[in-house]
C-alpha positions as a printed NumPy array, in Angstrom:
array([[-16.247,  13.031, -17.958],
       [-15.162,  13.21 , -14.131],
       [-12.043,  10.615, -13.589],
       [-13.148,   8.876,  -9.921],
       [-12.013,  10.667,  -6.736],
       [-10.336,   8.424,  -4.617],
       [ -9.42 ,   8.909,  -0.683],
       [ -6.543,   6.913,   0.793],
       [ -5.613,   6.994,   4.3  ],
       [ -4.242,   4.431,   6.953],
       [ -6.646,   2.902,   9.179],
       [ -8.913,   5.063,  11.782],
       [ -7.705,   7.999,   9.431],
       [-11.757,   9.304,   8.849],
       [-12.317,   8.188,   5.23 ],
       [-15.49 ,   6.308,   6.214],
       [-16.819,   9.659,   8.234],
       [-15.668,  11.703,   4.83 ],
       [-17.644,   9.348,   2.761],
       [-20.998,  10.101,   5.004],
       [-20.285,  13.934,   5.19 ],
       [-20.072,  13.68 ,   1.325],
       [-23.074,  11.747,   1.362],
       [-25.313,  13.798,   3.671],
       [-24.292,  16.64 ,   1.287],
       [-25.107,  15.497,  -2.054],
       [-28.513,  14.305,  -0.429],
       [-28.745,  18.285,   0.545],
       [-28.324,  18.879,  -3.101],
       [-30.706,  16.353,  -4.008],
       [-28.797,  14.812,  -6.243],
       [-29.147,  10.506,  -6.284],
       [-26.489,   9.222,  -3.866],
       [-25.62 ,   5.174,  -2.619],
       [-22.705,   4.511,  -0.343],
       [-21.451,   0.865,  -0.327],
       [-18.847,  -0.391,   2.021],
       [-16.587,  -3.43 ,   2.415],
       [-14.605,  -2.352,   5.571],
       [-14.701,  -4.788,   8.194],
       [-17.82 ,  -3.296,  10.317],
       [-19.863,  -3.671,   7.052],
       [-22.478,  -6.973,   7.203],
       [-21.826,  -7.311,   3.672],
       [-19.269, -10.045,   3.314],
       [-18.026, -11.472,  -0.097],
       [-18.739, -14.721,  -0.885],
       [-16.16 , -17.486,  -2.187],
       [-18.174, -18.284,  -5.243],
       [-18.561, -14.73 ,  -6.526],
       [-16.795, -12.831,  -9.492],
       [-15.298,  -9.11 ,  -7.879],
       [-18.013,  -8.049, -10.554],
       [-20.961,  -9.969,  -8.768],
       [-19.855,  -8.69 ,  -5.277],
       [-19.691,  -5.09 ,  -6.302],
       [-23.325,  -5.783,  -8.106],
       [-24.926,  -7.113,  -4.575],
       [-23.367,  -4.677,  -2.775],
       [-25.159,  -1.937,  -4.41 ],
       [-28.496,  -3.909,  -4.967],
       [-28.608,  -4.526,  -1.278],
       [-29.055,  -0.799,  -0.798],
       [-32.28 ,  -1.034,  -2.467],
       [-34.105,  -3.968,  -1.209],
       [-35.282,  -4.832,   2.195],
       [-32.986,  -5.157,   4.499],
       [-34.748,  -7.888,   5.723],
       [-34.198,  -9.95 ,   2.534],
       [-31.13 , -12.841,   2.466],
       [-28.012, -10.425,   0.91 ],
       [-26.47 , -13.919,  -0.37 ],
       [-29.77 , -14.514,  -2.749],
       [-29.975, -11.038,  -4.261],
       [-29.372, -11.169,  -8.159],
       [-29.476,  -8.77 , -10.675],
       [-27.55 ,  -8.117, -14.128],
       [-25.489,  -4.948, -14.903],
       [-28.121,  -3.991, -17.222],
       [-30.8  ,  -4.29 , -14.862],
       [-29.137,  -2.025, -12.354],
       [-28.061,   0.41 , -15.42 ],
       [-31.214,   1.135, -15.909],
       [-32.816,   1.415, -12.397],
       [-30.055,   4.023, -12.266],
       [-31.458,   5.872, -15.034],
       [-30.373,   8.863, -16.822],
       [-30.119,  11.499, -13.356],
       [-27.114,  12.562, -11.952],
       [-26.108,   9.461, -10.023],
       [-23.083,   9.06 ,  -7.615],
       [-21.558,   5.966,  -6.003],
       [-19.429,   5.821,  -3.014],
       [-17.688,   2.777,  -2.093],
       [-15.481,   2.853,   1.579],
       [-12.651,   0.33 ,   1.482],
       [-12.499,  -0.52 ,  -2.136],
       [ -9.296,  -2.206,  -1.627],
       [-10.581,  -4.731,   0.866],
       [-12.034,  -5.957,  -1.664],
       [ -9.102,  -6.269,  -4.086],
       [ -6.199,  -4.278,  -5.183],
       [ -5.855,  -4.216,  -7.539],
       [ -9.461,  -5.017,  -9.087],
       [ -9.805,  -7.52 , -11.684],
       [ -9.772,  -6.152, -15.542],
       [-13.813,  -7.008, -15.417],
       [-14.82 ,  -5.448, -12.099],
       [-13.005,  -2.343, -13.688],
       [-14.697,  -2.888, -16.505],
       [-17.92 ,  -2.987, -14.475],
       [-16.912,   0.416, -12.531],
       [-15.654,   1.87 , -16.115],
       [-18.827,   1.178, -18.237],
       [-21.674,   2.213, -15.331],
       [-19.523,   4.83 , -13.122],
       [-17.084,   6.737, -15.295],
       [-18.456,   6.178, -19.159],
       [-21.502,   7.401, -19.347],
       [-22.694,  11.022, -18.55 ],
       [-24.09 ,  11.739, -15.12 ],
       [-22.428,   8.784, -13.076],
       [-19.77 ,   9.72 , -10.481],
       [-17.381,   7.435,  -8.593],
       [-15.785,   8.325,  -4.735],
       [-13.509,   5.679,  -3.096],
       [-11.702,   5.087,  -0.084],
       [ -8.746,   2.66 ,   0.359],
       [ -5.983,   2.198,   3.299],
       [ -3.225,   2.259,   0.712],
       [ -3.178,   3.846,  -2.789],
       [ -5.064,   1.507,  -5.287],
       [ -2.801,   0.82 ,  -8.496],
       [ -4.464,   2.359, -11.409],
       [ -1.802,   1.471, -13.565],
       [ -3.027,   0.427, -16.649],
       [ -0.948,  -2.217, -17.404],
       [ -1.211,  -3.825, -13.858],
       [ -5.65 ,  -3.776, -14.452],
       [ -6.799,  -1.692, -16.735],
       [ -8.953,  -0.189, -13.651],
       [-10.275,   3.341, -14.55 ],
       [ -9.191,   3.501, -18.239],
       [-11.82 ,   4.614, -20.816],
       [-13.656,   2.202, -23.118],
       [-12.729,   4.354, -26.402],
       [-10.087,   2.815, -28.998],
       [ -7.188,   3.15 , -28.138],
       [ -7.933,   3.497, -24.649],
       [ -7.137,   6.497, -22.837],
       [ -5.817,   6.915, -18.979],
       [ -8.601,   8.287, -17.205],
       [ -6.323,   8.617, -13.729],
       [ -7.954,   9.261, -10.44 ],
       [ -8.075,  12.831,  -8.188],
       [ -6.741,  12.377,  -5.139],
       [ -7.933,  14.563,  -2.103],
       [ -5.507,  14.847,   1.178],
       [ -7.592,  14.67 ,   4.284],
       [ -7.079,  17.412,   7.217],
       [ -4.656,  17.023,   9.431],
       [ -4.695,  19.438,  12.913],
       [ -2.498,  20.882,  15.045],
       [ -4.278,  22.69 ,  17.199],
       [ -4.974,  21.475,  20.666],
       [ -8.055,  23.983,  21.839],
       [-10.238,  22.59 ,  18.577],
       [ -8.818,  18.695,  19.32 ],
       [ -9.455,  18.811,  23.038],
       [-13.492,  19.474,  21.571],
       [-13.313,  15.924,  20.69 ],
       [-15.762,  13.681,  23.384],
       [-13.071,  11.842,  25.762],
       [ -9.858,  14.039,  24.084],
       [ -9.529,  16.877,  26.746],
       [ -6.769,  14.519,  28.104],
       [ -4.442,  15.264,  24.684],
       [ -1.177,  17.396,  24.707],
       [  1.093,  18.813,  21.895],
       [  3.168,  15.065,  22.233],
       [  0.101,  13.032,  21.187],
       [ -0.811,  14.773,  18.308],
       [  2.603,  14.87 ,  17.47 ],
       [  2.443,  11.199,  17.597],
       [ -0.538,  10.41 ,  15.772],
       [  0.315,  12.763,  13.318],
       [ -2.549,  15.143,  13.941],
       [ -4.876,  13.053,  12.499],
       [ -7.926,  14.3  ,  14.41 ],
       [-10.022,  10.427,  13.807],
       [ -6.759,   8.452,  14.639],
       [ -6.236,  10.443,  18.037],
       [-10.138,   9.975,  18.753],
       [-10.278,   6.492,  17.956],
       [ -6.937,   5.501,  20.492],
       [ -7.422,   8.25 ,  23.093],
       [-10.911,   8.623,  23.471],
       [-12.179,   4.919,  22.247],
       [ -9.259,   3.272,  23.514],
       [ -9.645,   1.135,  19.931],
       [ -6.635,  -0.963,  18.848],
       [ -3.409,   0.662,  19.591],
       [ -1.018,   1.309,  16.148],
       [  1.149,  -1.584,  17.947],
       [ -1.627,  -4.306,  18.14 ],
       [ -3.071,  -3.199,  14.255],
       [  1.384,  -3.161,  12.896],
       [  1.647,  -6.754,  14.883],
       [ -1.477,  -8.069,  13.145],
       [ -0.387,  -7.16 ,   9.503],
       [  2.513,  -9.849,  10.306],
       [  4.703,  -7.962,   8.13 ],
       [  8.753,  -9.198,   7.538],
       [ 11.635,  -7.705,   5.508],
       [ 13.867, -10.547,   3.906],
       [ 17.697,  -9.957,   4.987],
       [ 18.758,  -9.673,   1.171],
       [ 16.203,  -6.492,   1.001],
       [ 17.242,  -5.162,   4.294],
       [ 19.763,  -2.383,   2.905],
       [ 17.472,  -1.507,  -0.139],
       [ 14.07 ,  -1.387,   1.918],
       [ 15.749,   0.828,   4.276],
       [ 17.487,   3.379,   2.075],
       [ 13.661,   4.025,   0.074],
       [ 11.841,   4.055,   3.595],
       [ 14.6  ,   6.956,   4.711],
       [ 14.312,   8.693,   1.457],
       [ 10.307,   8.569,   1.686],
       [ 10.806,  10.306,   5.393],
       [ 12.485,  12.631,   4.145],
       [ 11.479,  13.762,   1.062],
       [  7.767,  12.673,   0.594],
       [  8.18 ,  10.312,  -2.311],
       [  6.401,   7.673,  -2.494],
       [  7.797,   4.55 ,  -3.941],
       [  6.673,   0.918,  -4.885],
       [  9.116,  -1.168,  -3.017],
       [  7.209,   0.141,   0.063],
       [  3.409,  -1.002,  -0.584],
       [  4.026,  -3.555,   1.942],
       [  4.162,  -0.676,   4.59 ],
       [  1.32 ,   2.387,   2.91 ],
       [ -1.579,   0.943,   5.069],
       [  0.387,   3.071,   7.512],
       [  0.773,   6.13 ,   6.209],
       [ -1.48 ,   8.946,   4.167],
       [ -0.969,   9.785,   1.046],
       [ -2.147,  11.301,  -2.256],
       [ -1.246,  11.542,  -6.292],
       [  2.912,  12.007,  -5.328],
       [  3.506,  12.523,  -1.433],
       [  3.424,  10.371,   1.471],
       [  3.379,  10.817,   5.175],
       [  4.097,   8.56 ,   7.992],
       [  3.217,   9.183,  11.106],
       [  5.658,   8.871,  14.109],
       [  3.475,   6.277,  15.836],
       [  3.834,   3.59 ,  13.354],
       [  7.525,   4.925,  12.178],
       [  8.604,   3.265,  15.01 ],
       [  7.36 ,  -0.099,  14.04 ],
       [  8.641,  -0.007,  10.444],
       [ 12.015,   0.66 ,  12.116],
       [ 12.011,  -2.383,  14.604],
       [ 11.865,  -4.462,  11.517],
       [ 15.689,  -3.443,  10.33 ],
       [ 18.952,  -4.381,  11.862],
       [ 19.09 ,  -2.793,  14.964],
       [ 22.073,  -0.167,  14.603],
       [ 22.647,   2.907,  16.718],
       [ 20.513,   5.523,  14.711],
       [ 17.616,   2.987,  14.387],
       [ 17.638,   2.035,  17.825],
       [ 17.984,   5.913,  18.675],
       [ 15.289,   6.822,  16.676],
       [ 13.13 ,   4.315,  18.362],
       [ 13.659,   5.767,  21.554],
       [ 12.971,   8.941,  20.775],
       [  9.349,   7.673,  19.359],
       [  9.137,   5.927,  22.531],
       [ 10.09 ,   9.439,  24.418],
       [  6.763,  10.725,  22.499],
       [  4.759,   8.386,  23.333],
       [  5.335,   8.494,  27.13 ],
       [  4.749,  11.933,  26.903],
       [  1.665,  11.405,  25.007],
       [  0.482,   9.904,  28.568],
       [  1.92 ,  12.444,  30.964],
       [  0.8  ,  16.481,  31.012],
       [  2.557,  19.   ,  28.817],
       [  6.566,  18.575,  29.262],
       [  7.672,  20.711,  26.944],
       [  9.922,  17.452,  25.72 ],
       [  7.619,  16.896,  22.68 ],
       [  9.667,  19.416,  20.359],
       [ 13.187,  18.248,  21.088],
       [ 11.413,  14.774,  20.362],
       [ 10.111,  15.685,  16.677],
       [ 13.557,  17.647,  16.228],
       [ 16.126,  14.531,  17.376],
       [ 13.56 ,  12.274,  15.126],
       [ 13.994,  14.561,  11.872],
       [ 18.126,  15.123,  12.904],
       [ 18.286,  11.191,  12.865],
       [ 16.736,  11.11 ,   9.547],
       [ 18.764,  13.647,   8.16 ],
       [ 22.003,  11.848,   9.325],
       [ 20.563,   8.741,   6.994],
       [ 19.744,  10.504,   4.403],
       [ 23.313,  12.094,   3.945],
       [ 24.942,   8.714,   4.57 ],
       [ 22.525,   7.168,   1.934],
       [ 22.816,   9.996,  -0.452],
       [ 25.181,  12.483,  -0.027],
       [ 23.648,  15.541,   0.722],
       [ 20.323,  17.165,   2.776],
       [ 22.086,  17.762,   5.656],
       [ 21.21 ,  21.289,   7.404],
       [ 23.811,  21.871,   9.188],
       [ 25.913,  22.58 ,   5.995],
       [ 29.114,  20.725,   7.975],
       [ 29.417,  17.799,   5.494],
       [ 31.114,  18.262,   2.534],
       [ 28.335,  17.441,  -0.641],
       [ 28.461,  14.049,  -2.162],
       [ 30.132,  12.628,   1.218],
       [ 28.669,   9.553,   2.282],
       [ 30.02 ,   9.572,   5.63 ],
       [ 29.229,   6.4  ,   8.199],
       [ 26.701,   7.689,  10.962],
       [ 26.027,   7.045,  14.384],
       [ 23.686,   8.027,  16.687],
       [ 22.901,   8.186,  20.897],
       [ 22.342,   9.49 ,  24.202],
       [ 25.587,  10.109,  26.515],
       [ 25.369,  10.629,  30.741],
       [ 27.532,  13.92 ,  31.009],
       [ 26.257,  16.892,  32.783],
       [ 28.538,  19.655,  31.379],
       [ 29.396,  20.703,  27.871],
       [ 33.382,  19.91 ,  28.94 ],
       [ 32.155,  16.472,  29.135],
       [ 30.007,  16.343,  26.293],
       [ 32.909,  17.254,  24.09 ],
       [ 35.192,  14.223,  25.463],
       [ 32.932,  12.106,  24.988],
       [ 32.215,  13.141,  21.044],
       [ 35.97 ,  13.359,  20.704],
       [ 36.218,   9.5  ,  21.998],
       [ 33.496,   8.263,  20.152],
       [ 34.898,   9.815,  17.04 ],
       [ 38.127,   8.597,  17.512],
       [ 37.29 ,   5.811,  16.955],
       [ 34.963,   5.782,  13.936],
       [ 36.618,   8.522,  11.628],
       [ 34.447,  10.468,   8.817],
       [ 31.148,   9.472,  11.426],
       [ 28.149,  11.762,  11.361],
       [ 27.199,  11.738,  15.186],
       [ 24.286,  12.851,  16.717],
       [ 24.734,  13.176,  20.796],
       [ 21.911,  13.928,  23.126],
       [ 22.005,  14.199,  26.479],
       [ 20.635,  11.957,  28.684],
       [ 21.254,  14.052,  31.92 ],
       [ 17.592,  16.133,  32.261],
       [ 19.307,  19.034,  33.422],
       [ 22.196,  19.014,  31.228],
       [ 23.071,  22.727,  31.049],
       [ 22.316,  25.137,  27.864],
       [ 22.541,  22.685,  24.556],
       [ 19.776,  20.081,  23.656],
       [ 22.182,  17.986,  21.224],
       [ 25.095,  18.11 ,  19.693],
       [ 25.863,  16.9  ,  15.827],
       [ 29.267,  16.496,  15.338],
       [ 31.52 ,  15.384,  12.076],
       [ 35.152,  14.819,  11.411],
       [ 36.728,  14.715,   8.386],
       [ 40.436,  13.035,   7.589],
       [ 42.833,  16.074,   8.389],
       [ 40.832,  18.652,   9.459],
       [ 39.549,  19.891,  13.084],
       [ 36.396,  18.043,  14.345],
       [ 32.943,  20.304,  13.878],
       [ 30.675,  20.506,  16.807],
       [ 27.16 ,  22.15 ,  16.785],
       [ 25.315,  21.928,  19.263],
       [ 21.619,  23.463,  19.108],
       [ 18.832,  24.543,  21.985],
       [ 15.364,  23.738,  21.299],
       [ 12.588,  26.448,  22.128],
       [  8.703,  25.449,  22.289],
       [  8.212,  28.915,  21.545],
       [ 10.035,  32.596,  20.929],
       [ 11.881,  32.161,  23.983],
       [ 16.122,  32.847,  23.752],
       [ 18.706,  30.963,  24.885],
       [ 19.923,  32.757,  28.994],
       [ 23.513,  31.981,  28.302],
       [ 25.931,  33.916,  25.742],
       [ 27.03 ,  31.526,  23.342],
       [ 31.081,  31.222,  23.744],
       [ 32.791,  28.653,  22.043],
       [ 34.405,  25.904,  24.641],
       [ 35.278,  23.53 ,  22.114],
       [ 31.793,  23.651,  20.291],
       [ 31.844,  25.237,  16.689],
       [ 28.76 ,  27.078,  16.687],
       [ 25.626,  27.311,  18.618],
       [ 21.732,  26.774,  16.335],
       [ 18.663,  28.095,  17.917],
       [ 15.546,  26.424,  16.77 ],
       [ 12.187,  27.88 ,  18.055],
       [  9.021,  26.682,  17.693],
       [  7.555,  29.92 ,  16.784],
       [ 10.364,  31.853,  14.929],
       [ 10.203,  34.622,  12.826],
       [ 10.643,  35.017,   9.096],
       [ 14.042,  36.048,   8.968],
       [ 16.915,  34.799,  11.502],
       [ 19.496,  36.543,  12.534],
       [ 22.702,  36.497,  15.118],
       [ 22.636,  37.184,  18.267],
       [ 24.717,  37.282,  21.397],
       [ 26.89 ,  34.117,  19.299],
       [ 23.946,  32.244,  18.608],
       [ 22.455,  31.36 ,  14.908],
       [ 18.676,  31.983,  15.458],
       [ 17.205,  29.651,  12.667],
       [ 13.914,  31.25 ,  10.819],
       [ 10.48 ,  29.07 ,  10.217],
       [ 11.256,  28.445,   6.657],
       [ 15.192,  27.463,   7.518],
       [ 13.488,  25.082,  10.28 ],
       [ 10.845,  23.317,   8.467],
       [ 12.231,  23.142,   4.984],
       [ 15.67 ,  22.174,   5.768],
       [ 15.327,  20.71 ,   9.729],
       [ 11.928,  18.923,   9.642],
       [ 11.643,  16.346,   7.704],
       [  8.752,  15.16 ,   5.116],
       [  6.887,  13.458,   7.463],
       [  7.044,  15.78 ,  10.851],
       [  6.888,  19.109,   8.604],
       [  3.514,  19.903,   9.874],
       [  4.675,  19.232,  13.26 ],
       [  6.085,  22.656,  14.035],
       [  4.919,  24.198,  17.078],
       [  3.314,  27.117,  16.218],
       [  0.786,  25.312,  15.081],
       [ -0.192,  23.935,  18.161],
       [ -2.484,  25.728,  20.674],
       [  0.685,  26.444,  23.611],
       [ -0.174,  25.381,  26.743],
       [ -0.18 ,  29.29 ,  28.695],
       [  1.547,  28.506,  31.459],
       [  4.565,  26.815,  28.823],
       [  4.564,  30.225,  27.216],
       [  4.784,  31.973,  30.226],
       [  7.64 ,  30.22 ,  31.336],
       [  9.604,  31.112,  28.282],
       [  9.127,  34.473,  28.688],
       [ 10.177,  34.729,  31.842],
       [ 13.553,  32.976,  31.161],
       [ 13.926,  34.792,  27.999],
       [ 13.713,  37.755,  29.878],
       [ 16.32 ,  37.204,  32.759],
       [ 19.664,  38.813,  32.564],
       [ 21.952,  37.027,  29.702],
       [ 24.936,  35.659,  30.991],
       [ 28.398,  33.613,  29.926],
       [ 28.097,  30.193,  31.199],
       [ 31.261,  28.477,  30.711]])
């Protein structure tokens, strides 16, 4: 037997256009194929005095009548349709199970177990905006009719995701896009296409309309799992409330940066939330504007922020390898108006003064704020404040300064495009791809690494250039 393949992805995330492809393929094969739907565009609506069972039945016996014919009077019985089906290779695709129910009721799985999974020759596809529970003991959805009964599970496919701007801009009404808005819609090609080209609901209008709330008892808990699932990719149950937003399969979980934001505004405002809304704001302006070269430091101060949770929360998993393990050091995060690094360093001397053992993470605010793109600084009781600051690169391009100390502890070069291995050069730590996206990027923006984008030419060519002026001492 085939256990049911199941597709899960937040709204405008192309399940329903998988579903057809899928279709229009097994009809290739000529093997027997229905698709069903209950997403919202669907004229089949449930009615209040139907069983789950009876609207799943009329769903799929409305395929096969006249579309002319009343959908509300169609009735049939489950053996009636088990033999229509017959004893040919038969598959059933449903879009939007869970708007339906999730989970279904022990006798609609029953129904989907005993036509769909049981018997030979019957195959089961779904789609769903958040992972349907197949737990067993939750509703006994998908688990085989033998004594005892067995867990059938579910395969889970991961839709694409791309990068690449020259195959996006393709797209009817898309040749508009830069690296920041697929950045902010995660790459996911339907989701850009449905906001940029069909100007459809924004993420903000379809997060307001799910009304969602976190109870101020929950605040601290909800938080520290929705920072851990950033970060790491785990998914976890205390979070349902917020998958419709996200893509995921069997164990991971991405969220993308444009509804990120939104979960955030629903915490206590403190300075890394607040600064990590911000930054998903910066994005999004630069999603409207031409290529700014901005969207990198963007995904970079969004992951940093992350990271500075994380280690507060847990202990460890920060990359810059300046906070002693198991420390669980209070964190702060913001922008500061100095336009030299002399400046920048009084100022993260002040504002660690006065909150000792702080994580900080300072970026300037000044747009031409000379060499360094941040600063993450730490002090522990007794020992000498550390300062890093690091320079984002879109692409291979080098920093035009040598990197000489002036109060900051070392200097982290972080390219879009770097090689395999790092090295050391001219004082600065050149960071390699694997050191950036495995220990920088978090869960959630790993894909977005620039070299996966299509670079704008002219962008390139302007790091070249600068990486190929004279190097010389700054301070």
């Amino acid at each position: 037997r085939v256990p049911p393949l199941v597709i899960s992805r937040l709204a405008r995330g192309g399940k329903t256009t998988t579903l057809c492809l899928l279709f229009d393929a097994l009809k290739d094969m000529q093997v027997d194929v229905m698709m069903i739907s209950f997403n919202g565009s669907s004229p089949f609506k449930i009615l209040d005095t139907e069983t789950q069972t009876d609207a799943l039945i009329r769903n799929i016996v409305s395929q096969l009548v006249d579309p002319a014919v009343d959908q509300t009077k169609i009735k049939c019985t489950e053996k009636d349709l088990d033999d229509y089906i017959g004893d040919s290779p038969f598959v059933i695709l449903i879009d939007e199970l869970n708007a339906m129910a999730n989970p279904v009721d022990e006798d609609a799985g029953r129904f989907l177990r005993s036509l769909f999974l049981d018997k030979e020759n019957r195959y089961l596809v779904f789609t769903s905006h958040i992972p349907m529970d197949l737990d067993p003991k939750a509703s006994h959805f998908m688990i085989s009719g033998t004594k005892p009964p067995s867990p059938r599970g579910v395969r889970s496919i991961s839709l694409p995701t791309s990068h690449d701007l020259t195959s996006l801009r393709l797209m009817p009404g898309c040749t508009h896009i830069n690296p920041a808005t697929v950045a902010l819609y995660g790459g996911i090609p339907s989701l850009i296409y449905s906001v940029c080209a069909l100007n459809e609901m924004t993420p903000e209008v379809r997060f307001s309309k799910a009304g969602l709330e976190i109870p101020l008892d929950q605040q601290q808990n909800m938080l520290l799992q929705f920072v851990k699932s950033v970060v790491t990719g785990e998914r976890n149950d205390q979070l349902k409330m917020f998958e419709q937003f996200a893509t995921t399969n069997e164990t991971k979980i991405q969220w993308p940066i444009c509804y990120i934001q939104y979960i955030l505004n629903l915490f206590e405002q403190t300075h890394v939330i607040r600064f990590l809304i911000e930054e998903c704001q910066s994005l999004e302006t630069y999603a409207k504007q031409t290529e700014t070269g901005k969207d990198w430091e963007c995904v970079i101060n969004i992951s940093l922020g992350f990271r500075c949770l994380y280690q507060h929360f847990f202990g460890h998993g920060f990359p810059f390898k300046m906070v002693k393990l198991d420390t669980k050091p209070g964190v702060s995060a913001l922008s500061f108006p100095s336009e030299t690094v002399a400046e920048a360093k009084s100022f993260i001397d002040d504002q660690l003064s006065k909150s000792p053992s702080c994580l900080l993470l300072a970026v300037p605010s000044f747009a031409k704020f000379p060499e360094f793109d941040g600063f993450v600084a730490c002090a522990h009781p007794g020992q000498e404040t550390v300062v890093v600051g690091f320079q984002a690169k879109l692409g291979r391009g080098t920093p035009k300064y040598v990197f000489e100390e002036g109060g900051i502890t070392k200097g982290v070069l972080l390219r879009g495009a770097a090689p395999a291995k790092g090295s050391l050069s001219r004082g600065w730590e050149y960071w390699n791809k694997e050191h950036i996206q495995n220990d920088l990027l978090v869960h959630s923006l790993h894909d977005l690494y620039p070299e996966n984008w299509s670079q704008p030419p002219n962008a390139a060519a302007a790091e070249e250039r600068g990486s190929a002026k004279k190097l010389k001492s700054k301070y």
